């Protein structure tokens, strides 16, 4: 899924949470964030997000994020999981 907005990100997070059959409360605890943060993230209402919290939620729910940009050939993007060296 391509993420082009905070609403897209929220939808992806919600879908992942539901696929794991977790309540927002359970998912927030698993991901180390508050339930209000997760609720606002899923609803696309957070305009200012801590990237560390977003990555924590995504990691906790089994989502991976990849950034691609102009001038970066896809075959040169490091696809190793975070922490691999």
PDB file of C-alpha atoms in Angstrom:
ATOM      1  CA  UNK A   1       0.000   0.000   0.000  1.00  0.00           C
ATOM      2  CA  UNK A   2       1.322   3.419  -0.875  1.00  0.00           C
ATOM      3  CA  UNK A   3       1.018   5.940   1.950  1.00  0.00           C
ATOM      4  CA  UNK A   4       0.362   9.424   0.641  1.00  0.00           C
ATOM      5  CA  UNK A   5      -1.339  11.014   3.617  1.00  0.00           C
ATOM      6  CA  UNK A   6      -1.839  10.723   7.351  1.00  0.00           C
ATOM      7  CA  UNK A   7      -5.256   9.235   6.572  1.00  0.00           C
ATOM      8  CA  UNK A   8      -3.619   6.478   4.479  1.00  0.00           C
ATOM      9  CA  UNK A   9      -1.214   5.736   7.317  1.00  0.00           C
ATOM     10  CA  UNK A  10      -4.065   5.622   9.813  1.00  0.00           C
ATOM     11  CA  UNK A  11      -6.025   3.225   7.617  1.00  0.00           C
ATOM     12  CA  UNK A  12      -3.023   0.916   7.295  1.00  0.00           C
ATOM     13  CA  UNK A  13      -2.427   0.940  11.055  1.00  0.00           C
ATOM     14  CA  UNK A  14      -6.089   0.222  11.765  1.00  0.00           C
ATOM     15  CA  UNK A  15      -6.183  -2.632   9.239  1.00  0.00           C
ATOM     16  CA  UNK A  16      -3.053  -4.180  10.775  1.00  0.00           C
ATOM     17  CA  UNK A  17      -4.474  -3.874  14.302  1.00  0.00           C
ATOM     18  CA  UNK A  18      -7.743  -5.484  13.269  1.00  0.00           C
ATOM     19  CA  UNK A  19      -5.952  -8.286  11.430  1.00  0.00           C
ATOM     20  CA  UNK A  20      -4.263  -9.139  14.742  1.00  0.00           C
ATOM     21  CA  UNK A  21      -7.666  -8.974  16.482  1.00  0.00           C
ATOM     22  CA  UNK A  22      -6.432  -6.325  18.928  1.00  0.00           C
ATOM     23  CA  UNK A  23      -8.413  -3.592  20.592  1.00  0.00           C
ATOM     24  CA  UNK A  24      -6.929  -0.102  20.493  1.00  0.00           C
ATOM     25  CA  UNK A  25      -6.077  -0.487  24.163  1.00  0.00           C
ATOM     26  CA  UNK A  26      -4.219  -3.757  23.554  1.00  0.00           C
ATOM     27  CA  UNK A  27      -2.401  -2.412  20.504  1.00  0.00           C
ATOM     28  CA  UNK A  28      -1.385   0.791  22.272  1.00  0.00           C
ATOM     29  CA  UNK A  29       0.098  -1.208  25.154  1.00  0.00           C
ATOM     30  CA  UNK A  30       1.892  -3.547  22.732  1.00  0.00           C
ATOM     31  CA  UNK A  31       3.320  -0.608  20.773  1.00  0.00           C
ATOM     32  CA  UNK A  32       4.273   1.532  23.765  1.00  0.00           C
ATOM     33  CA  UNK A  33       2.000   4.464  22.964  1.00  0.00           C
ATOM     34  CA  UNK A  34      -1.079   5.925  24.611  1.00  0.00           C
ATOM     35  CA  UNK A  35      -4.525   4.907  23.474  1.00  0.00           C
ATOM     36  CA  UNK A  36      -5.396   8.526  22.535  1.00  0.00           C
ATOM     37  CA  UNK A  37      -2.285   8.645  20.311  1.00  0.00           C
ATOM     38  CA  UNK A  38      -3.257   5.414  18.545  1.00  0.00           C
ATOM     39  CA  UNK A  39      -6.866   6.544  18.195  1.00  0.00           C
ATOM     40  CA  UNK A  40      -5.835   9.832  16.619  1.00  0.00           C
ATOM     41  CA  UNK A  41      -3.275   8.117  14.367  1.00  0.00           C
ATOM     42  CA  UNK A  42      -5.851   5.610  13.104  1.00  0.00           C
ATOM     43  CA  UNK A  43      -8.348   8.396  12.522  1.00  0.00           C
ATOM     44  CA  UNK A  44      -5.852  10.459  10.529  1.00  0.00           C
ATOM     45  CA  UNK A  45      -6.281  13.289  13.010  1.00  0.00           C
ATOM     46  CA  UNK A  46      -2.692  13.712  14.157  1.00  0.00           C
ATOM     47  CA  UNK A  47      -0.978  16.333  12.072  1.00  0.00           C
ATOM     48  CA  UNK A  48       2.239  16.409  14.094  1.00  0.00           C
ATOM     49  CA  UNK A  49       3.568  12.927  14.688  1.00  0.00           C
ATOM     50  CA  UNK A  50       6.661  11.692  16.438  1.00  0.00           C
ATOM     51  CA  UNK A  51       8.382   9.465  13.900  1.00  0.00           C
ATOM     52  CA  UNK A  52       9.684   7.279  16.713  1.00  0.00           C
ATOM     53  CA  UNK A  53       6.114   6.681  17.921  1.00  0.00           C
ATOM     54  CA  UNK A  54       4.871   5.995  14.390  1.00  0.00           C
ATOM     55  CA  UNK A  55       7.709   3.529  13.816  1.00  0.00           C
ATOM     56  CA  UNK A  56       6.948   1.913  17.179  1.00  0.00           C
ATOM     57  CA  UNK A  57       3.309   1.418  16.219  1.00  0.00           C
ATOM     58  CA  UNK A  58       4.201   0.096  12.781  1.00  0.00           C
ATOM     59  CA  UNK A  59       6.810  -2.274  14.182  1.00  0.00           C
ATOM     60  CA  UNK A  60       4.522  -3.481  16.921  1.00  0.00           C
ATOM     61  CA  UNK A  61       1.806  -4.307  14.403  1.00  0.00           C
ATOM     62  CA  UNK A  62       4.139  -5.893  11.863  1.00  0.00           C
ATOM     63  CA  UNK A  63       4.064  -3.069   9.316  1.00  0.00           C
ATOM     64  CA  UNK A  64       7.178  -1.905   7.543  1.00  0.00           C
ATOM     65  CA  UNK A  65       7.654   1.511   5.999  1.00  0.00           C
ATOM     66  CA  UNK A  66       9.886   2.204   3.042  1.00  0.00           C
ATOM     67  CA  UNK A  67      10.792   5.582   1.656  1.00  0.00           C
ATOM     68  CA  UNK A  68      11.470   6.063  -2.011  1.00  0.00           C
ATOM     69  CA  UNK A  69      12.303   9.306  -3.655  1.00  0.00           C
ATOM     70  CA  UNK A  70      13.315  10.862  -6.903  1.00  0.00           C
ATOM     71  CA  UNK A  71      16.817   9.933  -7.940  1.00  0.00           C
ATOM     72  CA  UNK A  72      16.955   6.835  -5.736  1.00  0.00           C
ATOM     73  CA  UNK A  73      16.814   3.730  -7.903  1.00  0.00           C
ATOM     74  CA  UNK A  74      14.655   1.081  -6.261  1.00  0.00           C
ATOM     75  CA  UNK A  75      17.416  -1.530  -6.648  1.00  0.00           C
ATOM     76  CA  UNK A  76      19.713   0.639  -4.500  1.00  0.00           C
ATOM     77  CA  UNK A  77      17.313   1.045  -1.585  1.00  0.00           C
ATOM     78  CA  UNK A  78      18.456  -0.830   1.531  1.00  0.00           C
ATOM     79  CA  UNK A  79      15.716  -3.327   2.282  1.00  0.00           C
ATOM     80  CA  UNK A  80      17.333  -4.918   5.319  1.00  0.00           C
ATOM     81  CA  UNK A  81      15.354  -4.789   8.554  1.00  0.00           C
ATOM     82  CA  UNK A  82      16.341  -2.031  10.972  1.00  0.00           C
ATOM     83  CA  UNK A  83      19.263  -3.073  13.109  1.00  0.00           C
ATOM     84  CA  UNK A  84      20.847  -5.382  10.519  1.00  0.00           C
ATOM     85  CA  UNK A  85      24.352  -4.389   9.581  1.00  0.00           C
TER      86      UNK A  85
END
